[in-house]
PDB file of C-alpha atoms in Angstrom:
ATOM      1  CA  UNK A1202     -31.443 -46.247  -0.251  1.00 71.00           C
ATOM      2  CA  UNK A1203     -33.294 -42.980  -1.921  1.00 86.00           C
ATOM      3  CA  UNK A1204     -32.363 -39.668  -0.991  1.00 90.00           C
ATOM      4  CA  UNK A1205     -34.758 -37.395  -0.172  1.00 95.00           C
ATOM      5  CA  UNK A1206     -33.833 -33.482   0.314  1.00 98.00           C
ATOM      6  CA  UNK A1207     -35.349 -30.814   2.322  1.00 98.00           C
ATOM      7  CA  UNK A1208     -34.390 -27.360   2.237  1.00 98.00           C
ATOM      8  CA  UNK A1209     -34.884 -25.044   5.501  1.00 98.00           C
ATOM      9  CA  UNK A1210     -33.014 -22.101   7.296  1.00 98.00           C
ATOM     10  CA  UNK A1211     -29.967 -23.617   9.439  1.00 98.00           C
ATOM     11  CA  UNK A1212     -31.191 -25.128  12.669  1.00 98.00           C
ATOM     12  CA  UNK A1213     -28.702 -25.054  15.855  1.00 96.00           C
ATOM     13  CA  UNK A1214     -28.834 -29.281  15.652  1.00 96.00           C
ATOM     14  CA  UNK A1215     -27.023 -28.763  12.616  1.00 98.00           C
ATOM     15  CA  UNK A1216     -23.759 -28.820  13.543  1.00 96.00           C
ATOM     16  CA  UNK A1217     -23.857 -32.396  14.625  1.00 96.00           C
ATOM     17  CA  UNK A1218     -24.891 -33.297  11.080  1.00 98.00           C
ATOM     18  CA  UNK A1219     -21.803 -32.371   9.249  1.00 97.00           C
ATOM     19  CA  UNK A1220     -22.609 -28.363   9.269  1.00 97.00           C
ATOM     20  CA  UNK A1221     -18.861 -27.013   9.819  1.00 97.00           C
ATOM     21  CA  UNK A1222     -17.523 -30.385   7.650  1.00 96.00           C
ATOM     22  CA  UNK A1223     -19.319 -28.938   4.469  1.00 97.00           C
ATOM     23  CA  UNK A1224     -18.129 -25.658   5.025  1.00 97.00           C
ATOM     24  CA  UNK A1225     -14.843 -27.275   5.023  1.00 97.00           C
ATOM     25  CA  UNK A1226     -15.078 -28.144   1.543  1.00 97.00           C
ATOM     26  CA  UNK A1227     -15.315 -24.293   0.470  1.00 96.00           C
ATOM     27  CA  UNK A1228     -12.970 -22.965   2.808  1.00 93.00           C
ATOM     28  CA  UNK A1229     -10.525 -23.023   5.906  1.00 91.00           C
ATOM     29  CA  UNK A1230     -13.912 -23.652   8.603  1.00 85.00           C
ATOM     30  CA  UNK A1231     -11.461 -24.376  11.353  1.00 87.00           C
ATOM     31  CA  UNK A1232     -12.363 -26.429  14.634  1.00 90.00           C
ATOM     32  CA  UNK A1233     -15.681 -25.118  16.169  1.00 94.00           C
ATOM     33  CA  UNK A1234     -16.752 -26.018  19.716  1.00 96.00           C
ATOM     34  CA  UNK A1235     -20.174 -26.261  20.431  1.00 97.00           C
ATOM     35  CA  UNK A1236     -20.163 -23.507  22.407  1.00 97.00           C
ATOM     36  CA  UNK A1237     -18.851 -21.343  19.468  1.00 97.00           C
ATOM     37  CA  UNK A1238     -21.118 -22.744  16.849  1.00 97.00           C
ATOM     38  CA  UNK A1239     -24.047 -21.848  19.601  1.00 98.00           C
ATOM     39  CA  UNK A1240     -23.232 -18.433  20.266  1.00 98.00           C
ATOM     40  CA  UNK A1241     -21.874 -17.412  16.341  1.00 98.00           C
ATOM     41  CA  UNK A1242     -25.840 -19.246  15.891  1.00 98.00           C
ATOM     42  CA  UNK A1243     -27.338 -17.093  18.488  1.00 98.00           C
ATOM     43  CA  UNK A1244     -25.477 -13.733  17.475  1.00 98.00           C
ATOM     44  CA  UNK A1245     -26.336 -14.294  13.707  1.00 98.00           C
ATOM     45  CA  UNK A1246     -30.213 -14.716  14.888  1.00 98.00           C
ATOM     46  CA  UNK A1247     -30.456 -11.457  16.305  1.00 97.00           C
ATOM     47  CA  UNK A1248     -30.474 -10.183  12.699  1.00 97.00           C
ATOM     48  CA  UNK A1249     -33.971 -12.259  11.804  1.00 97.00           C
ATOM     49  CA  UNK A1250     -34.889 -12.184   8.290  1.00 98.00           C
ATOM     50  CA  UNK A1251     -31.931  -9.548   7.679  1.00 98.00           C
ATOM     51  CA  UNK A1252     -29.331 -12.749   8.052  1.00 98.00           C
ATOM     52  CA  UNK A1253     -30.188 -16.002   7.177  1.00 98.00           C
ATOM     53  CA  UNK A1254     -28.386 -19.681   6.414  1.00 98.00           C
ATOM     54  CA  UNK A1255     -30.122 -22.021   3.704  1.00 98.00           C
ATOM     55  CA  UNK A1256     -29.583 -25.717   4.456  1.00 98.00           C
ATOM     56  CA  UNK A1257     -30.401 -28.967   2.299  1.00 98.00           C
ATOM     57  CA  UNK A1258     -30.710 -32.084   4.055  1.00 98.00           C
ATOM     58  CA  UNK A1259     -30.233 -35.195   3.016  1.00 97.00           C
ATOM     59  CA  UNK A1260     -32.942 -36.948   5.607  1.00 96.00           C
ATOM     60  CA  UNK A1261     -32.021 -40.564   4.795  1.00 95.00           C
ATOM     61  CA  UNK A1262     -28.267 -40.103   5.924  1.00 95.00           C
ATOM     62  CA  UNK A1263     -29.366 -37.071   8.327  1.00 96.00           C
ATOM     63  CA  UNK A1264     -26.279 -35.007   6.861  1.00 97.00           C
ATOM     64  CA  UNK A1265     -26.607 -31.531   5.578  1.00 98.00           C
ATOM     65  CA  UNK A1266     -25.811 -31.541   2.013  1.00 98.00           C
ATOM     66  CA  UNK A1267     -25.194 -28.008   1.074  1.00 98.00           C
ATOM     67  CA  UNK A1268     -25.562 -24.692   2.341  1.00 98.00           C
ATOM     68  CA  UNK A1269     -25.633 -20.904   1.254  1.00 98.00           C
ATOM     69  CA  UNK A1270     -26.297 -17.746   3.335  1.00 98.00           C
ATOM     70  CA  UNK A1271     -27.778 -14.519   2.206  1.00 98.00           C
ATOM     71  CA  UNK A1272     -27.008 -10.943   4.253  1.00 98.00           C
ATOM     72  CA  UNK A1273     -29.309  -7.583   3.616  1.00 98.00           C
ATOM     73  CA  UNK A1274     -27.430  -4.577   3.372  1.00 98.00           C
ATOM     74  CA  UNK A1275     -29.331  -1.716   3.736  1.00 98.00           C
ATOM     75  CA  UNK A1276     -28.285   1.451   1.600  1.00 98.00           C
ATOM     76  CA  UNK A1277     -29.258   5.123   0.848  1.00 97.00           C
ATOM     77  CA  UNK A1278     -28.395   4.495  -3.061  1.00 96.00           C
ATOM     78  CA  UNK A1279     -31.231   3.241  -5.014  1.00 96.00           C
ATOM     79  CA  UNK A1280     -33.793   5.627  -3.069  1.00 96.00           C
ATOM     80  CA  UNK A1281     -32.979   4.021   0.056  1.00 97.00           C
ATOM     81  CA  UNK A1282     -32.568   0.503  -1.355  1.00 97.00           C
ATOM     82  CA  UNK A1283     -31.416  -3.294   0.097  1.00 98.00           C
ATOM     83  CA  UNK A1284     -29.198  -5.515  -1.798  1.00 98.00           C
ATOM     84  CA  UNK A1285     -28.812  -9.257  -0.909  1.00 98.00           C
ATOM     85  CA  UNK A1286     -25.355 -10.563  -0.334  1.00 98.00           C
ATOM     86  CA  UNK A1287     -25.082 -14.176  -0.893  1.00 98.00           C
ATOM     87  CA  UNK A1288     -22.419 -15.559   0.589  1.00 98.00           C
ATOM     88  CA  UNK A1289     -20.505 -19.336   1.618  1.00 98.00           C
ATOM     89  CA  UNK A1290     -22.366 -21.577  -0.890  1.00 98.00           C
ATOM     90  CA  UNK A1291     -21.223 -24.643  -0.867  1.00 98.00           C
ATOM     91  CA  UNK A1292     -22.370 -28.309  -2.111  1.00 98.00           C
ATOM     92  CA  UNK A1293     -21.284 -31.432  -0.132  1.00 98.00           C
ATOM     93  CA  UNK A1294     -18.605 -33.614  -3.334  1.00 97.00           C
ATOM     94  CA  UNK A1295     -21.023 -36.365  -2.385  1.00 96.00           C
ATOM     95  CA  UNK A1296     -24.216 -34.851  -3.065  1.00 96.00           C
ATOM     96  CA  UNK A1297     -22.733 -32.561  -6.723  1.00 94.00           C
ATOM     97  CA  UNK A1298     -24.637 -33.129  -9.812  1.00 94.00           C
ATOM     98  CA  UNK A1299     -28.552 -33.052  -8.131  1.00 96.00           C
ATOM     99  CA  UNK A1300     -29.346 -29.160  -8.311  1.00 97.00           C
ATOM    100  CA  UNK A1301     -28.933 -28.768  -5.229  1.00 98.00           C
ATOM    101  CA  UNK A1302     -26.559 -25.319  -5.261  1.00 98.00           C
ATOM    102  CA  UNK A1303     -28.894 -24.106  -7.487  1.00 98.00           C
ATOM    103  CA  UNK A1304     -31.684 -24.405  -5.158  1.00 98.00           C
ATOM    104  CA  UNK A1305     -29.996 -23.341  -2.602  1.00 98.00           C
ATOM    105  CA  UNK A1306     -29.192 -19.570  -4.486  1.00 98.00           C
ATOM    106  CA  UNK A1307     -32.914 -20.058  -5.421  1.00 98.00           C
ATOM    107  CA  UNK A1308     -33.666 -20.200  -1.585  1.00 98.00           C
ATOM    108  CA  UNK A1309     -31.830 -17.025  -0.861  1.00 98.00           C
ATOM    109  CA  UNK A1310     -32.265 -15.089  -3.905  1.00 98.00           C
ATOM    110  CA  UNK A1311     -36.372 -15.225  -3.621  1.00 98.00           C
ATOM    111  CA  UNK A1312     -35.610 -14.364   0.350  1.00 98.00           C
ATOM    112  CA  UNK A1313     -33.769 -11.348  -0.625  1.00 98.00           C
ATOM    113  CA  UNK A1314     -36.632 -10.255  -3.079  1.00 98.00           C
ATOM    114  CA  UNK A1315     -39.244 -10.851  -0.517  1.00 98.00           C
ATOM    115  CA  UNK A1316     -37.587  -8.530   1.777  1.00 98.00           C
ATOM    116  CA  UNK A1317     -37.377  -5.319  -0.750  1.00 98.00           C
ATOM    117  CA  UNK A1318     -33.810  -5.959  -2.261  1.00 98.00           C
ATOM    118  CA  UNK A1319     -33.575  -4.522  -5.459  1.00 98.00           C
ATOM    119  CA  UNK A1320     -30.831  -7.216  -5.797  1.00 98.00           C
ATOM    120  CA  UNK A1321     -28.589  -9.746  -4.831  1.00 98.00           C
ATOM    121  CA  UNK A1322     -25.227  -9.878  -5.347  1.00 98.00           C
ATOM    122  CA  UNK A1323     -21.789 -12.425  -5.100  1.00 98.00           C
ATOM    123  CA  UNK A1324     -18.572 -13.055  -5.768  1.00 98.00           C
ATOM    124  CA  UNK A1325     -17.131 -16.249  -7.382  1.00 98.00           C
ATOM    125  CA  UNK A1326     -14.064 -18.009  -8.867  1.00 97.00           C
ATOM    126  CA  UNK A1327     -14.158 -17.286 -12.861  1.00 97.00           C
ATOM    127  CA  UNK A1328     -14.489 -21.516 -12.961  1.00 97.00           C
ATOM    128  CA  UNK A1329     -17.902 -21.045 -11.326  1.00 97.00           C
ATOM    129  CA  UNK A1330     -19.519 -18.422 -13.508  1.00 98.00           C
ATOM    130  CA  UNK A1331     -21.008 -20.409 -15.741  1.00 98.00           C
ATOM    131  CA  UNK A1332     -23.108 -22.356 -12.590  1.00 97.00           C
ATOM    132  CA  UNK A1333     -23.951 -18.848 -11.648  1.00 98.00           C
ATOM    133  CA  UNK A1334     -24.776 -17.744 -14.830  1.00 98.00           C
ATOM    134  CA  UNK A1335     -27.874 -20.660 -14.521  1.00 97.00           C
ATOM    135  CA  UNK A1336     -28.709 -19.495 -11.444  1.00 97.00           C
ATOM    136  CA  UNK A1337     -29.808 -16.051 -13.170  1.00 97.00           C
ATOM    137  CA  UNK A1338     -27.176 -13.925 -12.129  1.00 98.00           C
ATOM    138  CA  UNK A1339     -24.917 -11.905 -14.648  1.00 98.00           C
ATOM    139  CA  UNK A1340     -21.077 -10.953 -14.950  1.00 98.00           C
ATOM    140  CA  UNK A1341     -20.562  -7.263 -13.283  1.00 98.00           C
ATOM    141  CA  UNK A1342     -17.041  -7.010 -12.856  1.00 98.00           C
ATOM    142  CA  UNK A1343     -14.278  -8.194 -10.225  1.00 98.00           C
ATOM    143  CA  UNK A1344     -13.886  -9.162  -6.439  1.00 98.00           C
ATOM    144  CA  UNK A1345     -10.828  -7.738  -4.309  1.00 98.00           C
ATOM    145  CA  UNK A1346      -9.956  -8.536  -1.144  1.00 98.00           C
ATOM    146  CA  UNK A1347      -7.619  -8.140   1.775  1.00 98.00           C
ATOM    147  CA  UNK A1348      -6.617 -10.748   4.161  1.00 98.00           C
ATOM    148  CA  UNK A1349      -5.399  -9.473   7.724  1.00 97.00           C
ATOM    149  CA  UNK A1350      -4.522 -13.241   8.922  1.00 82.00           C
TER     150      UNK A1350
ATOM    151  CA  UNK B 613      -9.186  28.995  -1.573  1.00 71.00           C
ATOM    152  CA  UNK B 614      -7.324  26.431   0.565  1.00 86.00           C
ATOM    153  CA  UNK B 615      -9.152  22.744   0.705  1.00 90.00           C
ATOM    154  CA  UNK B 616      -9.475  21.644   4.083  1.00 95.00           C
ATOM    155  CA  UNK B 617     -10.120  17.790   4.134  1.00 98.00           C
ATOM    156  CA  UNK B 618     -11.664  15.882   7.351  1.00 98.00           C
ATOM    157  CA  UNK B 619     -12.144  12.342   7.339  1.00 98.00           C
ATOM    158  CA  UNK B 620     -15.432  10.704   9.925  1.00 98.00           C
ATOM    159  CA  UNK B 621     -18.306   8.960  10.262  1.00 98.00           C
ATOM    160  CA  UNK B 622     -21.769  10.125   8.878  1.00 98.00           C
ATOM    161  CA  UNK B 623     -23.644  12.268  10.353  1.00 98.00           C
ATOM    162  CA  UNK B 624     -27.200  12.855   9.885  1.00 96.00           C
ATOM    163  CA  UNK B 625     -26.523  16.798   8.958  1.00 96.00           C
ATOM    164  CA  UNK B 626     -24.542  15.261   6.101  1.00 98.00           C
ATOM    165  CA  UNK B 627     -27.625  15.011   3.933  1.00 96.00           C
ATOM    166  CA  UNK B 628     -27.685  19.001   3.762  1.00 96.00           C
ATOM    167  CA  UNK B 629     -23.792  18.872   2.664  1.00 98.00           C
ATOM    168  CA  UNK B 630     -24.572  16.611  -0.847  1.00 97.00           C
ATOM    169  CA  UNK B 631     -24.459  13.397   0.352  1.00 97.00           C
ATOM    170  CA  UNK B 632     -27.249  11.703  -1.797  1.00 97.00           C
ATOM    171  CA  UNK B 633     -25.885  13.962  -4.551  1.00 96.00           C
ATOM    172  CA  UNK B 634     -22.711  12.335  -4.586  1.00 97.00           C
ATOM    173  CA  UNK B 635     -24.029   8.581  -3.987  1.00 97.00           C
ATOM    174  CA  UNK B 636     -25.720   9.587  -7.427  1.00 97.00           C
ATOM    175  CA  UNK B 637     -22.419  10.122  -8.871  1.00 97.00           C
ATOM    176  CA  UNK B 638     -22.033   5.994  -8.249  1.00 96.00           C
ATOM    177  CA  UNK B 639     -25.196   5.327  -8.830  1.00 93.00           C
ATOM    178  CA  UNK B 640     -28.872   5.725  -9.175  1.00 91.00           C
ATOM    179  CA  UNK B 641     -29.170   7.574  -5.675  1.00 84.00           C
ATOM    180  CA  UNK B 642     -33.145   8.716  -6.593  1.00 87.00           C
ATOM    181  CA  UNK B 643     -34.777  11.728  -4.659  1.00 90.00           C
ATOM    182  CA  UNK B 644     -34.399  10.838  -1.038  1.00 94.00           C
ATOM    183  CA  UNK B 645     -36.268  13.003   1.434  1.00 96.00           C
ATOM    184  CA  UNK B 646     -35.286  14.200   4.812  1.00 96.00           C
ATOM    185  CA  UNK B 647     -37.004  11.824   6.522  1.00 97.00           C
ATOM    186  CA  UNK B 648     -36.144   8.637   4.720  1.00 97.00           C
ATOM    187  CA  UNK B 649     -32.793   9.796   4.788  1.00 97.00           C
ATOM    188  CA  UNK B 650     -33.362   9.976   8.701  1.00 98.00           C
ATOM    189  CA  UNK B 651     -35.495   6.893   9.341  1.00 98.00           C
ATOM    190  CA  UNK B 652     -32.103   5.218   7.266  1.00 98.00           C
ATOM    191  CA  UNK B 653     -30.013   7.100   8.762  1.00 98.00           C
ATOM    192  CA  UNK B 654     -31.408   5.503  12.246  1.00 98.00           C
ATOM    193  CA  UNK B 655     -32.159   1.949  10.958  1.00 98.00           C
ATOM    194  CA  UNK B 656     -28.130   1.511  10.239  1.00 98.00           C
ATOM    195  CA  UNK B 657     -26.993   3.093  13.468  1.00 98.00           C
ATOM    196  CA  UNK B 658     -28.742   0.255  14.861  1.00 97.00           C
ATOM    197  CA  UNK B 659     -26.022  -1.754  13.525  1.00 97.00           C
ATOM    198  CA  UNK B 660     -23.080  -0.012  15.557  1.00 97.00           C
ATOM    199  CA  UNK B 661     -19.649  -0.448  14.574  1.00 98.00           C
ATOM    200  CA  UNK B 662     -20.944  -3.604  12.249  1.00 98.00           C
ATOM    201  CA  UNK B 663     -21.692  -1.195   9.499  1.00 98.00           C
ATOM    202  CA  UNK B 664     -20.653   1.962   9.042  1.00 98.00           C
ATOM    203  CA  UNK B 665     -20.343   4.902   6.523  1.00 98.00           C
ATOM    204  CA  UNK B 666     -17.486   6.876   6.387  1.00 98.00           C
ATOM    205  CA  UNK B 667     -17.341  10.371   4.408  1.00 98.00           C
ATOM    206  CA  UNK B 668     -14.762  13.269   3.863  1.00 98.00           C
ATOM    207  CA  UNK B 669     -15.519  16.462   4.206  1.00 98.00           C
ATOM    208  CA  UNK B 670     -14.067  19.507   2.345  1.00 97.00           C
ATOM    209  CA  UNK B 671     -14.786  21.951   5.023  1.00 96.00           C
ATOM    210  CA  UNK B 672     -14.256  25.048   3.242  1.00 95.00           C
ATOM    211  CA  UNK B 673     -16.907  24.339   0.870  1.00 95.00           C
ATOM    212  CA  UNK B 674     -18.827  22.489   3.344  1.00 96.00           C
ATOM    213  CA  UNK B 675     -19.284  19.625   0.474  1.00 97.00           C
ATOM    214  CA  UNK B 676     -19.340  15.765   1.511  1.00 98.00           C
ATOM    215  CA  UNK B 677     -16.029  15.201  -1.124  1.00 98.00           C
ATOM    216  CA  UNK B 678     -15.881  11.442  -0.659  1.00 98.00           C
ATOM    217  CA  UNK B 679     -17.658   8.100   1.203  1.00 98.00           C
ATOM    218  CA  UNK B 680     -17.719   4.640   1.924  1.00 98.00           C
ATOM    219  CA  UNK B 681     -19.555   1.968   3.313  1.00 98.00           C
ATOM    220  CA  UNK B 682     -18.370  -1.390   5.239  1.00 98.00           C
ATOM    221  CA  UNK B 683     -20.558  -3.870   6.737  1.00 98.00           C
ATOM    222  CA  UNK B 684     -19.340  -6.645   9.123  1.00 98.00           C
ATOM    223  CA  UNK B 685     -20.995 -10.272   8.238  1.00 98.00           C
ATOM    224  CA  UNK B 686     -20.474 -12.979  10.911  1.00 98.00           C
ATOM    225  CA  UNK B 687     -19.573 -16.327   9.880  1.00 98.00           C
ATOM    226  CA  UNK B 688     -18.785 -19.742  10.748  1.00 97.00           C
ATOM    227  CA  UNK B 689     -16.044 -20.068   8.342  1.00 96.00           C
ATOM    228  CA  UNK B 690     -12.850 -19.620   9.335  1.00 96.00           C
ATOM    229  CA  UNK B 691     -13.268 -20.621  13.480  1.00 96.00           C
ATOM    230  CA  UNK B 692     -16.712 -18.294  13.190  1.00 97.00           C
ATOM    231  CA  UNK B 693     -14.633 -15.407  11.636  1.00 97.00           C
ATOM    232  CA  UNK B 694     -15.931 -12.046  10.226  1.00 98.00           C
ATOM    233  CA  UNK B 695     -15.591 -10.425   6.707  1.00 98.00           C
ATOM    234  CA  UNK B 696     -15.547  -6.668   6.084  1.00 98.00           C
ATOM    235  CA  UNK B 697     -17.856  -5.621   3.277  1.00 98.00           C
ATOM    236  CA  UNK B 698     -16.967  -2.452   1.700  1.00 98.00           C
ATOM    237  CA  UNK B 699     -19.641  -1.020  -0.646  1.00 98.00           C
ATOM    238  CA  UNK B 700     -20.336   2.487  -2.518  1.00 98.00           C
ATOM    239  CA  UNK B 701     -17.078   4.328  -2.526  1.00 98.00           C
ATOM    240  CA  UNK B 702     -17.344   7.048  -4.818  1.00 98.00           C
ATOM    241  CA  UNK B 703     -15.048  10.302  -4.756  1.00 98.00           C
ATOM    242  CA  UNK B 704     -16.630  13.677  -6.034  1.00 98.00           C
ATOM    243  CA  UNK B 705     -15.451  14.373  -9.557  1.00 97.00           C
ATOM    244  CA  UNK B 706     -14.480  17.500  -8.068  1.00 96.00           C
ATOM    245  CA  UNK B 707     -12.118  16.005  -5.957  1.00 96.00           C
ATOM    246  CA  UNK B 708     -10.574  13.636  -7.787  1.00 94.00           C
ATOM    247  CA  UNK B 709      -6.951  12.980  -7.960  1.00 94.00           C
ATOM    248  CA  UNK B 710      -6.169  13.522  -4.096  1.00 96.00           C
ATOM    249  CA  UNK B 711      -6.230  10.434  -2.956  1.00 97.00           C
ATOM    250  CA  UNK B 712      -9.435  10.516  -1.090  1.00 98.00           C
ATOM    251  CA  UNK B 713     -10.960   7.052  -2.196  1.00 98.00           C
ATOM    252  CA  UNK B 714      -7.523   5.514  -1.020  1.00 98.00           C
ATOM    253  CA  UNK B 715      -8.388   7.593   2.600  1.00 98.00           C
ATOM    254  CA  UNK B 716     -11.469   6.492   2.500  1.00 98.00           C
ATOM    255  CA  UNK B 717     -10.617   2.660   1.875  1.00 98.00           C
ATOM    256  CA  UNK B 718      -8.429   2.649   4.140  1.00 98.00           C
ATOM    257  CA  UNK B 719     -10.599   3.875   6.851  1.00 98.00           C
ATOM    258  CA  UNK B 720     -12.668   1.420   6.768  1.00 98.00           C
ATOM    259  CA  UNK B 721     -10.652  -1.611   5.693  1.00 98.00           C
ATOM    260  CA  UNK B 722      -8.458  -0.317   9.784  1.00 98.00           C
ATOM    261  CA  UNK B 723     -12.255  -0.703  10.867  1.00 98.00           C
ATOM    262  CA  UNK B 724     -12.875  -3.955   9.951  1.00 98.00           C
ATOM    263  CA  UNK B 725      -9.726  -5.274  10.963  1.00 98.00           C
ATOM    264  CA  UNK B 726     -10.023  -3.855  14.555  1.00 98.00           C
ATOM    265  CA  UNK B 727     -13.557  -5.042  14.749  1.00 98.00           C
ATOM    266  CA  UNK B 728     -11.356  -8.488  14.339  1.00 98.00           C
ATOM    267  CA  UNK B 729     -12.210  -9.338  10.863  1.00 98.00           C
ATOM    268  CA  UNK B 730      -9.873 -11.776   8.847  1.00 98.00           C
ATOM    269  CA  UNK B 731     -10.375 -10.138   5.496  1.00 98.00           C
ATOM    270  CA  UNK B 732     -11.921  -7.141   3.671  1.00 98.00           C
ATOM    271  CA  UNK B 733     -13.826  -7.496   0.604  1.00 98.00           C
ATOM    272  CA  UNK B 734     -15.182  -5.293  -2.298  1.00 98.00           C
ATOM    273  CA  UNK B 735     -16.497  -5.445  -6.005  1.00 98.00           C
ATOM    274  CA  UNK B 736     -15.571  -2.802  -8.395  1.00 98.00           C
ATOM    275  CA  UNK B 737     -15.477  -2.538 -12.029  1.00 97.00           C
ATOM    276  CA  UNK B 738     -12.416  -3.532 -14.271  1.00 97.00           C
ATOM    277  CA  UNK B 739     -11.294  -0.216 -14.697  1.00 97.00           C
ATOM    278  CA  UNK B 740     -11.058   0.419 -10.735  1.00 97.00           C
ATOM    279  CA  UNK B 741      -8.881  -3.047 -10.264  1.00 98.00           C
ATOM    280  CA  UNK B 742      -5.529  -1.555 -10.364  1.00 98.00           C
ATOM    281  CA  UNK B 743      -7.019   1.789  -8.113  1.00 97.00           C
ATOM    282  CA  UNK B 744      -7.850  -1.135  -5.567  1.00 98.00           C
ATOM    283  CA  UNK B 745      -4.613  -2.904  -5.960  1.00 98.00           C
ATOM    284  CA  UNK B 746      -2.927   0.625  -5.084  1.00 97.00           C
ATOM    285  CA  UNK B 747      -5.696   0.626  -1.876  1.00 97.00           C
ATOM    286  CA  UNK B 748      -3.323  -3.343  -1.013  1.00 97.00           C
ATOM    287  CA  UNK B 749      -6.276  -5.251  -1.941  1.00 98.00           C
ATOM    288  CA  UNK B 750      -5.759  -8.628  -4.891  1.00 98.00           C
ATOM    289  CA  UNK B 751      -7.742  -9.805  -7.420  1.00 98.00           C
ATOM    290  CA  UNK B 752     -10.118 -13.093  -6.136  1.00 98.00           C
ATOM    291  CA  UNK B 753     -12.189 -13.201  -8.823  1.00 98.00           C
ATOM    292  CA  UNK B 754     -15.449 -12.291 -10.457  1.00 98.00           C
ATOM    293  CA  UNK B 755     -19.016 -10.069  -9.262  1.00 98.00           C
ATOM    294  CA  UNK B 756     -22.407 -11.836 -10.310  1.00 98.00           C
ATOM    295  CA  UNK B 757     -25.638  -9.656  -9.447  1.00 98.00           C
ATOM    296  CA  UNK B 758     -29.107 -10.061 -10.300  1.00 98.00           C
ATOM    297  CA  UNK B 759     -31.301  -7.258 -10.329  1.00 98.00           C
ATOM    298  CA  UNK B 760     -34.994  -7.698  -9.176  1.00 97.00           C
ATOM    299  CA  UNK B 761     -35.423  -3.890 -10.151  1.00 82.00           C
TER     300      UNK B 761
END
């Protein structure tokens, strides 16, 4: 059966087509109700075009194939400049080897421009900078972090 | 003279005390006037206690000696969890050697985690990574940007 994929901003009917599943595959996504996944949708709206979550669906199967997100910071540096955080992208094992991550930074990376960010920025294992590096994006240095739990 | 240091939030005055000025010690901070820095000044208040700036003042010279940023991005990840991003620390040159930038990291990394965040995050170059490690945060991995500007 052909696939056919359609990229879009995350709808709230997404989570019965494999939404929290995918983000499974990139990290601990834990079990969401649907009232969570509702309100998390609902509180992450409120932010419009300042917060958004790229989907790819795979139409034929009706299962979302991969995802990204992309948050605007807004900063005085850079004369009162935005940069673009892109954030949780992930590509469904099933669905690797067809672009599809790549349209997916595409997606968020021309949604940050259109909005005024000077640039986008994310962080990455050192095994996926080279995908990255096709996406357009260069090396800038290292991510830190600090877990609480 | 004795250096009195205070550690708080922004505060739209701040902009009179060499705020910009010291963002441009970072990075390009360009020639912000009052009322951009205002209208920006407004536009993140908006956000509440989801992002805030922290700076420290040296009171006897009235000089903003140090700041940081952190913004709090909702997810679905991790049971609909929240990250802390911390952006655009940067310690007056004057200054140095006090351990302001750890203050100032650690300000906002208590923020995030009472705001209920599971981790704190941050990008810095390779020479900051063991300043960072001192602040209790590990190495994840690498920083990819794209500039549009």
């Amino acid at each position: 059966m052909a696939e056919t994929f359609k990229i879009r901003r995350l709808e709230m009917s997404d989570k019965r087509k494999g939404y929290i599943e995918l983000l499974g595959q990139l990290s601990v996504s834990g079990s969401v109700t649907d009232e969570e996944f509702d309100r998390r949708f609902e509180e992450i709206s409120l932010y419009g075009e300042e917060h958004v979550i790229c989907v790819i669906e795979e139409e034929t199967s009706g299962k979302i194939a991969a995802t990204g997100s992309a948050m605007i910071e807004k900063k005085f540096l850079r004369n009162c400049g935005k940069a673009g955080h892109i954030e949780d992208v992930v590509v469904d094992s099933r669905f690797r080897g067809k672009q599809l991550g790549k349209k997916v930074v595409e997606f968020l990376s021309d949604h940050c421009k259109s909005m005024g960010c000077y640039k986008v920025i994310l962080d990455c294992s050192v095994e996926n900078k080279v995908f990255y590096e096709k996406c357009g994006l260069v090396y800038k240095g290292v991510h830190m972090a600090k877990y609480f739990a």
